[in-house]
Every structure is written in C-alpha cells, then in structure tokens.
PDB file of C-alpha atoms in Angstrom:
ATOM      1  CA  UNK J   1      -7.477 -18.186   6.652  1.00 69.00           C
ATOM      2  CA  UNK J   2      -7.014 -14.787   8.617  1.00 81.00           C
ATOM      3  CA  UNK J   3      -9.999 -13.253   7.553  1.00 89.00           C
ATOM      4  CA  UNK J   4     -11.182  -9.742   8.899  1.00 94.00           C
ATOM      5  CA  UNK J   5     -14.673  -8.398   8.552  1.00 94.00           C
ATOM      6  CA  UNK J   6     -15.707  -4.802   8.440  1.00 96.00           C
ATOM      7  CA  UNK J   7     -19.125  -3.415   8.374  1.00 96.00           C
ATOM      8  CA  UNK J   8     -20.628  -1.572   7.524  1.00 96.00           C
ATOM      9  CA  UNK J   9     -18.536  -0.943   4.122  1.00 95.00           C
ATOM     10  CA  UNK J  10     -20.756   2.570   3.283  1.00 95.00           C
ATOM     11  CA  UNK J  11     -22.279   5.342   5.206  1.00 95.00           C
ATOM     12  CA  UNK J  12     -23.964   8.417   4.036  1.00 95.00           C
ATOM     13  CA  UNK J  13     -25.136   9.996   6.873  1.00 93.00           C
ATOM     14  CA  UNK J  14     -26.050  14.142   7.871  1.00 94.00           C
ATOM     15  CA  UNK J  15     -24.168  15.850  10.213  1.00 95.00           C
ATOM     16  CA  UNK J  16     -24.075  15.420  13.675  1.00 95.00           C
ATOM     17  CA  UNK J  17     -24.714  11.954  13.554  1.00 94.00           C
ATOM     18  CA  UNK J  18     -22.622   9.303  15.361  1.00 96.00           C
ATOM     19  CA  UNK J  19     -21.651   6.062  13.437  1.00 96.00           C
ATOM     20  CA  UNK J  20     -20.190   2.795  14.598  1.00 97.00           C
ATOM     21  CA  UNK J  21     -17.984   0.859  12.803  1.00 97.00           C
ATOM     22  CA  UNK J  22     -17.452  -2.994  13.559  1.00 97.00           C
ATOM     23  CA  UNK J  23     -14.413  -4.929  12.923  1.00 96.00           C
ATOM     24  CA  UNK J  24     -14.263  -8.680  13.306  1.00 96.00           C
ATOM     25  CA  UNK J  25     -11.496 -11.060  13.025  1.00 94.00           C
ATOM     26  CA  UNK J  26     -13.289 -14.176  11.753  1.00 94.00           C
ATOM     27  CA  UNK J  27     -11.226 -17.133  12.120  1.00 90.00           C
ATOM     28  CA  UNK J  28      -8.408 -16.238  14.547  1.00 92.00           C
ATOM     29  CA  UNK J  29      -8.096 -13.920  17.722  1.00 91.00           C
ATOM     30  CA  UNK J  30      -6.551 -10.934  18.174  1.00 90.00           C
ATOM     31  CA  UNK J  31      -5.464  -9.060  21.172  1.00 87.00           C
ATOM     32  CA  UNK J  32      -4.623  -5.901  19.381  1.00 91.00           C
ATOM     33  CA  UNK J  33      -6.527  -4.160  16.273  1.00 93.00           C
ATOM     34  CA  UNK J  34      -5.545  -1.316  14.698  1.00 95.00           C
ATOM     35  CA  UNK J  35      -7.226   1.668  13.244  1.00 96.00           C
ATOM     36  CA  UNK J  36      -6.511   3.638   9.882  1.00 95.00           C
ATOM     37  CA  UNK J  37      -7.741   6.852   8.105  1.00 95.00           C
ATOM     38  CA  UNK J  38      -6.851   6.867   4.566  1.00 90.00           C
ATOM     39  CA  UNK J  39      -7.510  10.139   2.661  1.00 86.00           C
ATOM     40  CA  UNK J  40      -7.886   9.568  -1.751  1.00 82.00           C
ATOM     41  CA  UNK J  41      -4.676   9.093  -3.151  1.00 79.00           C
ATOM     42  CA  UNK J  42      -2.754   8.986   0.344  1.00 83.00           C
ATOM     43  CA  UNK J  43      -1.445   5.910   2.139  1.00 84.00           C
ATOM     44  CA  UNK J  44      -2.998   4.455   5.356  1.00 89.00           C
ATOM     45  CA  UNK J  45      -2.462   6.909   8.825  1.00 92.00           C
ATOM     46  CA  UNK J  46      -2.561   5.186  12.172  1.00 93.00           C
ATOM     47  CA  UNK J  47      -5.382   6.736  13.930  1.00 95.00           C
ATOM     48  CA  UNK J  48      -5.158   4.146  17.027  1.00 94.00           C
ATOM     49  CA  UNK J  49      -4.341   0.930  18.351  1.00 93.00           C
ATOM     50  CA  UNK J  50      -7.055  -1.157  20.101  1.00 90.00           C
ATOM     51  CA  UNK J  51      -6.234  -3.699  22.589  1.00 88.00           C
ATOM     52  CA  UNK J  52      -8.857  -5.762  24.235  1.00 87.00           C
ATOM     53  CA  UNK J  53      -9.825  -5.444  28.082  1.00 85.00           C
ATOM     54  CA  UNK J  54      -8.201  -1.829  27.919  1.00 86.00           C
ATOM     55  CA  UNK J  55      -8.253   1.368  26.624  1.00 88.00           C
ATOM     56  CA  UNK J  56      -6.868   2.641  23.099  1.00 92.00           C
ATOM     57  CA  UNK J  57      -3.944   4.017  22.308  1.00 92.00           C
ATOM     58  CA  UNK J  58      -4.372   7.014  20.195  1.00 95.00           C
ATOM     59  CA  UNK J  59      -1.933   8.451  17.842  1.00 93.00           C
ATOM     60  CA  UNK J  60      -0.971  12.644  17.897  1.00 92.00           C
ATOM     61  CA  UNK J  61      -3.432  14.545  16.642  1.00 92.00           C
ATOM     62  CA  UNK J  62      -6.428  11.903  16.897  1.00 94.00           C
ATOM     63  CA  UNK J  63      -9.327  13.381  19.412  1.00 93.00           C
ATOM     64  CA  UNK J  64      -9.905  10.109  21.585  1.00 92.00           C
ATOM     65  CA  UNK J  65     -13.219  11.879  22.875  1.00 94.00           C
ATOM     66  CA  UNK J  66     -14.136  12.327  18.866  1.00 95.00           C
ATOM     67  CA  UNK J  67     -12.852   8.533  17.777  1.00 96.00           C
ATOM     68  CA  UNK J  68     -14.554   6.123  20.400  1.00 95.00           C
ATOM     69  CA  UNK J  69     -12.523   2.896  20.660  1.00 94.00           C
ATOM     70  CA  UNK J  70     -14.148  -0.032  22.373  1.00 91.00           C
ATOM     71  CA  UNK J  71     -12.437  -3.615  21.848  1.00 90.00           C
ATOM     72  CA  UNK J  72     -14.606  -5.900  24.151  1.00 83.00           C
ATOM     73  CA  UNK J  73     -13.393  -9.234  23.034  1.00 90.00           C
ATOM     74  CA  UNK J  74     -10.852 -10.932  21.127  1.00 91.00           C
ATOM     75  CA  UNK J  75     -12.705 -11.223  18.048  1.00 93.00           C
ATOM     76  CA  UNK J  76     -14.316  -7.411  18.296  1.00 95.00           C
ATOM     77  CA  UNK J  77     -13.361  -3.767  17.836  1.00 95.00           C
ATOM     78  CA  UNK J  78     -15.509  -0.619  17.136  1.00 96.00           C
ATOM     79  CA  UNK J  79     -14.942   2.649  16.033  1.00 96.00           C
ATOM     80  CA  UNK J  80     -17.624   5.294  16.875  1.00 97.00           C
ATOM     81  CA  UNK J  81     -16.899   8.402  15.215  1.00 96.00           C
ATOM     82  CA  UNK J  82     -19.436  11.198  17.408  1.00 96.00           C
ATOM     83  CA  UNK J  83     -21.196  13.803  15.922  1.00 95.00           C
ATOM     84  CA  UNK J  84     -19.381  13.239  12.326  1.00 94.00           C
ATOM     85  CA  UNK J  85     -19.239  16.459  10.477  1.00 94.00           C
ATOM     86  CA  UNK J  86     -18.148  16.615   6.727  1.00 94.00           C
ATOM     87  CA  UNK J  87     -14.587  16.838   7.198  1.00 93.00           C
ATOM     88  CA  UNK J  88     -14.630  13.107   9.008  1.00 94.00           C
ATOM     89  CA  UNK J  89     -15.421  11.565   5.607  1.00 95.00           C
ATOM     90  CA  UNK J  90     -13.058   9.316   4.702  1.00 94.00           C
ATOM     91  CA  UNK J  91     -12.066   6.029   4.210  1.00 94.00           C
ATOM     92  CA  UNK J  92     -11.548   4.262   7.570  1.00 96.00           C
ATOM     93  CA  UNK J  93      -9.480   0.814   7.579  1.00 96.00           C
ATOM     94  CA  UNK J  94      -9.356  -1.692  10.496  1.00 96.00           C
ATOM     95  CA  UNK J  95      -6.522  -4.402  10.784  1.00 95.00           C
ATOM     96  CA  UNK J  96      -6.230  -7.198  13.522  1.00 93.00           C
ATOM     97  CA  UNK J  97      -3.098  -8.559  14.551  1.00 89.00           C
ATOM     98  CA  UNK J  98      -3.373 -12.517  15.441  1.00 88.00           C
ATOM     99  CA  UNK J  99      -2.718 -13.054  18.981  1.00 84.00           C
ATOM    100  CA  UNK J 100       0.674 -14.387  19.737  1.00 74.00           C
ATOM    101  CA  UNK J 101       3.019 -11.659  19.001  1.00 59.00           C
ATOM    102  CA  UNK J 102       3.965  -8.706  16.746  1.00 57.00           C
ATOM    103  CA  UNK J 103       6.137 -10.718  14.615  1.00 73.00           C
ATOM    104  CA  UNK J 104       2.480 -11.805  12.875  1.00 82.00           C
ATOM    105  CA  UNK J 105       1.182  -9.432  10.128  1.00 89.00           C
ATOM    106  CA  UNK J 106      -1.891  -7.419  10.486  1.00 90.00           C
ATOM    107  CA  UNK J 107      -4.758  -8.569   8.675  1.00 92.00           C
ATOM    108  CA  UNK J 108      -7.031  -5.719   6.841  1.00 93.00           C
ATOM    109  CA  UNK J 109     -10.945  -5.587   6.442  1.00 94.00           C
ATOM    110  CA  UNK J 110     -11.997  -4.347   3.524  1.00 93.00           C
ATOM    111  CA  UNK J 111     -12.318  -0.694   4.914  1.00 94.00           C
ATOM    112  CA  UNK J 112     -15.307   1.472   5.389  1.00 96.00           C
ATOM    113  CA  UNK J 113     -15.943   4.451   3.594  1.00 94.00           C
ATOM    114  CA  UNK J 114     -18.243   7.261   5.485  1.00 96.00           C
ATOM    115  CA  UNK J 115     -19.243  10.269   3.674  1.00 95.00           C
ATOM    116  CA  UNK J 116     -20.902  13.151   6.125  1.00 94.00           C
ATOM    117  CA  UNK J 117     -23.275  15.682   4.162  1.00 92.00           C
TER     118      UNK J 117
ATOM    119  CA  UNK A   1       9.488  10.623  13.794  1.00 86.00           C
ATOM    120  CA  UNK A   2       9.335   7.188  12.003  1.00 90.00           C
ATOM    121  CA  UNK A   3       9.824   7.519   8.729  1.00 93.00           C
ATOM    122  CA  UNK A   4       8.567   5.545   5.177  1.00 96.00           C
ATOM    123  CA  UNK A   5       9.577   6.477   1.856  1.00 96.00           C
ATOM    124  CA  UNK A   6       8.658   4.418  -1.270  1.00 97.00           C
ATOM    125  CA  UNK A   7       9.982   5.066  -4.550  1.00 96.00           C
ATOM    126  CA  UNK A   8       8.812   5.812  -7.387  1.00 97.00           C
ATOM    127  CA  UNK A   9       5.772   7.203  -6.883  1.00 95.00           C
ATOM    128  CA  UNK A  10       3.713   5.681  -9.724  1.00 96.00           C
ATOM    129  CA  UNK A  11       4.423   3.220 -12.547  1.00 96.00           C
ATOM    130  CA  UNK A  12       3.683   2.430 -16.367  1.00 97.00           C
ATOM    131  CA  UNK A  13       5.243  -0.728 -17.656  1.00 97.00           C
ATOM    132  CA  UNK A  14       4.152  -3.174 -20.540  1.00 97.00           C
ATOM    133  CA  UNK A  15       2.527  -6.508 -19.945  1.00 97.00           C
ATOM    134  CA  UNK A  16       5.425  -8.796 -19.505  1.00 97.00           C
ATOM    135  CA  UNK A  17       8.203  -6.286 -17.816  1.00 97.00           C
ATOM    136  CA  UNK A  18       9.816  -6.925 -14.716  1.00 97.00           C
ATOM    137  CA  UNK A  19       9.628  -4.100 -12.221  1.00 98.00           C
ATOM    138  CA  UNK A  20      11.405  -3.231  -8.807  1.00 98.00           C
ATOM    139  CA  UNK A  21      10.058  -1.138  -6.202  1.00 98.00           C
ATOM    140  CA  UNK A  22      11.704   0.176  -3.544  1.00 98.00           C
ATOM    141  CA  UNK A  23      11.223   1.192   0.178  1.00 98.00           C
ATOM    142  CA  UNK A  24      13.193   2.845   2.488  1.00 97.00           C
ATOM    143  CA  UNK A  25      12.810   4.123   6.373  1.00 97.00           C
ATOM    144  CA  UNK A  26      14.242   5.436   9.079  1.00 96.00           C
ATOM    145  CA  UNK A  27      12.270   4.102  12.601  1.00 93.00           C
ATOM    146  CA  UNK A  28      13.075   3.390  16.182  1.00 90.00           C
ATOM    147  CA  UNK A  29      12.907  -0.089  17.362  1.00 89.00           C
ATOM    148  CA  UNK A  30      12.378  -1.850  14.016  1.00 91.00           C
ATOM    149  CA  UNK A  31      10.475  -4.856  14.007  1.00 90.00           C
ATOM    150  CA  UNK A  32       9.962  -6.141  10.247  1.00 92.00           C
ATOM    151  CA  UNK A  33       8.799  -4.709   7.279  1.00 95.00           C
ATOM    152  CA  UNK A  34       5.921  -5.685   5.413  1.00 95.00           C
ATOM    153  CA  UNK A  35       4.574  -5.596   1.602  1.00 97.00           C
ATOM    154  CA  UNK A  36       0.901  -4.783   1.088  1.00 96.00           C
ATOM    155  CA  UNK A  37      -1.301  -4.835  -2.536  1.00 96.00           C
ATOM    156  CA  UNK A  38      -4.008  -2.450  -2.501  1.00 92.00           C
ATOM    157  CA  UNK A  39      -6.556  -2.599  -5.170  1.00 90.00           C
ATOM    158  CA  UNK A  40     -10.110  -1.274  -5.023  1.00 79.00           C
ATOM    159  CA  UNK A  41     -10.458  -2.003  -1.014  1.00 79.00           C
ATOM    160  CA  UNK A  42      -8.289  -2.812   1.724  1.00 80.00           C
ATOM    161  CA  UNK A  43      -4.560  -3.811   1.384  1.00 89.00           C
ATOM    162  CA  UNK A  44      -3.405  -7.643   1.252  1.00 92.00           C
ATOM    163  CA  UNK A  45      -0.731  -8.687   2.406  1.00 93.00           C
ATOM    164  CA  UNK A  46       2.307  -9.944   0.364  1.00 96.00           C
ATOM    165  CA  UNK A  47       5.529 -10.632   2.435  1.00 95.00           C
ATOM    166  CA  UNK A  48       6.883  -9.771   6.117  1.00 94.00           C
ATOM    167  CA  UNK A  49      10.745  -9.454   6.375  1.00 95.00           C
ATOM    168  CA  UNK A  50      12.521  -9.473   9.508  1.00 93.00           C
ATOM    169  CA  UNK A  51      15.912 -10.834   8.517  1.00 89.00           C
ATOM    170  CA  UNK A  52      18.720  -9.124   6.304  1.00 91.00           C
ATOM    171  CA  UNK A  53      19.566 -10.761   3.101  1.00 90.00           C
ATOM    172  CA  UNK A  54      16.617 -13.749   2.830  1.00 90.00           C
ATOM    173  CA  UNK A  55      14.646 -13.562  -0.357  1.00 93.00           C
ATOM    174  CA  UNK A  56      11.100 -14.153   0.271  1.00 95.00           C
ATOM    175  CA  UNK A  57       9.293 -15.248  -3.032  1.00 96.00           C
ATOM    176  CA  UNK A  58       5.788 -16.001  -4.030  1.00 96.00           C
ATOM    177  CA  UNK A  59       5.242 -16.751  -7.611  1.00 97.00           C
ATOM    178  CA  UNK A  60       6.410 -14.004  -9.414  1.00 98.00           C
ATOM    179  CA  UNK A  61       6.633 -11.820  -6.788  1.00 98.00           C
ATOM    180  CA  UNK A  62       9.900 -11.494  -4.429  1.00 98.00           C
ATOM    181  CA  UNK A  63      11.121  -9.305  -1.565  1.00 98.00           C
ATOM    182  CA  UNK A  64      14.462  -8.964   0.179  1.00 97.00           C
ATOM    183  CA  UNK A  65      15.442  -6.223   3.041  1.00 96.00           C
ATOM    184  CA  UNK A  66      18.857  -4.918   3.835  1.00 95.00           C
ATOM    185  CA  UNK A  67      18.463  -3.765   7.636  1.00 92.00           C
ATOM    186  CA  UNK A  68      21.896  -1.991   7.490  1.00 93.00           C
ATOM    187  CA  UNK A  69      20.756  -0.216   4.383  1.00 93.00           C
ATOM    188  CA  UNK A  70      17.562   0.341   5.524  1.00 95.00           C
ATOM    189  CA  UNK A  71      15.716  -0.794   2.622  1.00 95.00           C
ATOM    190  CA  UNK A  72      13.874  -3.219   1.063  1.00 97.00           C
ATOM    191  CA  UNK A  73      12.563  -3.664  -2.583  1.00 98.00           C
ATOM    192  CA  UNK A  74       9.716  -5.975  -4.242  1.00 98.00           C
ATOM    193  CA  UNK A  75      10.564  -7.429  -7.655  1.00 98.00           C
ATOM    194  CA  UNK A  76       7.620  -8.685  -9.861  1.00 98.00           C
ATOM    195  CA  UNK A  77       8.762 -10.615 -13.010  1.00 98.00           C
ATOM    196  CA  UNK A  78       6.448 -11.149 -16.151  1.00 97.00           C
ATOM    197  CA  UNK A  79       3.877  -8.327 -15.222  1.00 98.00           C
ATOM    198  CA  UNK A  80       0.611  -8.566 -15.881  1.00 97.00           C
ATOM    199  CA  UNK A  81      -2.437  -6.387 -15.937  1.00 96.00           C
ATOM    200  CA  UNK A  82      -3.729  -7.912 -12.354  1.00 96.00           C
ATOM    201  CA  UNK A  83      -0.519  -6.810 -11.099  1.00 97.00           C
ATOM    202  CA  UNK A  84      -2.150  -3.367 -11.447  1.00 97.00           C
ATOM    203  CA  UNK A  85      -2.041  -1.529  -8.063  1.00 96.00           C
ATOM    204  CA  UNK A  86      -1.363   0.259  -5.667  1.00 94.00           C
ATOM    205  CA  UNK A  87       1.472  -1.517  -3.010  1.00 97.00           C
ATOM    206  CA  UNK A  88       2.280  -0.627   0.322  1.00 96.00           C
ATOM    207  CA  UNK A  89       5.283  -1.032   2.651  1.00 97.00           C
ATOM    208  CA  UNK A  90       4.984  -0.289   5.855  1.00 95.00           C
ATOM    209  CA  UNK A  91       7.656  -1.060   8.853  1.00 95.00           C
ATOM    210  CA  UNK A  92       5.968  -2.514  12.219  1.00 91.00           C
ATOM    211  CA  UNK A  93       7.842  -1.238  15.505  1.00 88.00           C
ATOM    212  CA  UNK A  94       7.633  -2.039  19.086  1.00 81.00           C
ATOM    213  CA  UNK A  95       6.114  -4.374  20.783  1.00 73.00           C
ATOM    214  CA  UNK A  96       2.749  -3.530  19.660  1.00 68.00           C
ATOM    215  CA  UNK A  97       4.122  -3.903  16.165  1.00 76.00           C
ATOM    216  CA  UNK A  98       2.698  -0.309  15.247  1.00 85.00           C
ATOM    217  CA  UNK A  99       2.926  -0.052  11.341  1.00 90.00           C
ATOM    218  CA  UNK A 100       3.924   3.314   9.935  1.00 92.00           C
ATOM    219  CA  UNK A 101       2.672   3.128   5.821  1.00 93.00           C
ATOM    220  CA  UNK A 102       4.747   4.542   3.231  1.00 94.00           C
ATOM    221  CA  UNK A 103       2.635   6.637   0.561  1.00 91.00           C
ATOM    222  CA  UNK A 104       2.446   3.827  -1.753  1.00 94.00           C
ATOM    223  CA  UNK A 105       3.919   2.921  -5.324  1.00 96.00           C
ATOM    224  CA  UNK A 106       1.058   2.864  -8.237  1.00 95.00           C
ATOM    225  CA  UNK A 107       2.130   0.486 -10.327  1.00 97.00           C
ATOM    226  CA  UNK A 108       0.029   0.235 -13.797  1.00 97.00           C
ATOM    227  CA  UNK A 109       0.494  -2.422 -16.378  1.00 97.00           C
ATOM    228  CA  UNK A 110      -0.566  -2.128 -19.520  1.00 96.00           C
ATOM    229  CA  UNK A 111      -1.000  -4.692 -22.796  1.00 93.00           C
TER     230      UNK A 111
END
C-alpha cells in the first residue's frame, strides 16, 4: 500500500522549454502533497506544499511563477518548471501524505531527474 | 529556522557489525520524527516517532526518540550489504507536517 507514482522519471530538454512533472497517489487519497528538490550529495529541500483545491504554499526563495503547482484532485499534483534553464537541472521528488492528518508519514515518488541543456 | 543535524555524515562498516545513526533537531511546533532509507531513487519510509522513550522495531532496525534532549537514534544490527544506503532523518512540524530533512548519513556495508 501507499504507492506514489511520479512521471516522467527522466527528462532532457532544451533551455527555455517548460516541463511538467506529475505526482499521483495510486492507492490512497492525499489532500496534501509536497515537492522537493535534491542536489547531488545533498538532502531534500522542500520547495512547496500543495493542497488540493487551493493555492500552493512556497518556501522562502522558491519562485512561484517559475515553479507552477496544481493540485486539482485528491490523487494528483503537478509541478511545471516554466522556461527551464540549466540551473534548474536537479532531481525533483514529490511526496503525498494520506488524508487524515499529520500523524501519517509522507510517501515518496521515485523522483524526476531533470536535465536542461 | 528549523534545523536537523545527522551524524556521522558517512560510515563504512563490515557485514555483521552493529551501527547507530544519530539525529538531533531544533524546530518549532514538533509533530513527529521520521527515518527514511534512500538508495538510488526516492526515500522509502522506515519509522515514524512521536513519543519519547518508545522503541520502534522492524527486523534488524530499531529507533527511539528523546523529546527532552531533542534527538533520535537509528540502530541497525547484523548489518548486510543491502543496508548500504543514505539514511535520512526528517522532522515534521506544524499542522501540515512539513518535513525538514537532515543531510543524511551515508552507510556503506562491506563484505
């Protein structure tokens, strides 16, 4: 149980392209999903908290117009990296928290490796 | 600013050894402390701790939380090469249980 699917797993694209990453909870509902970024040999840094049916909450220093988040249903959140540039290249990971409150662990997707040329 | 510190940063042990990984934290509005194992892809959940002094156990892995001293340990007994991974400690805060991660401990188990 508690499977989170993230797609695509790997993207290579040209500078200036917009890239959409999907995060789905397959066997549970998630009112809240989270988006993280991980640089090589570093830990996960929270970018934003995505709440179903409302605007995402972004962490300090994360540009909301650059990283667009949509959480239109209880099982799907998307992150769109707009006009991506080489410095946006990173490993992006989503997590989903089962609906029912904060006393349940977040479950992570397998991540998306984004490479901008 | 919430802070989670893990030690050691990396560790190399022989198969069969016992290891103890440490995690200390300074956060506001603590809810829970979680341990994850990260191999090549995304972290997989190991333990969630909310109460002090109650050990959680799963096979050769166990963990305990001390909310007075603000730390947790993760023990792995009789280590195997398959235990080689990065072990992440994260603290959940606030009603949304936002996670703040430590930098991780890279464990390598050799034959």
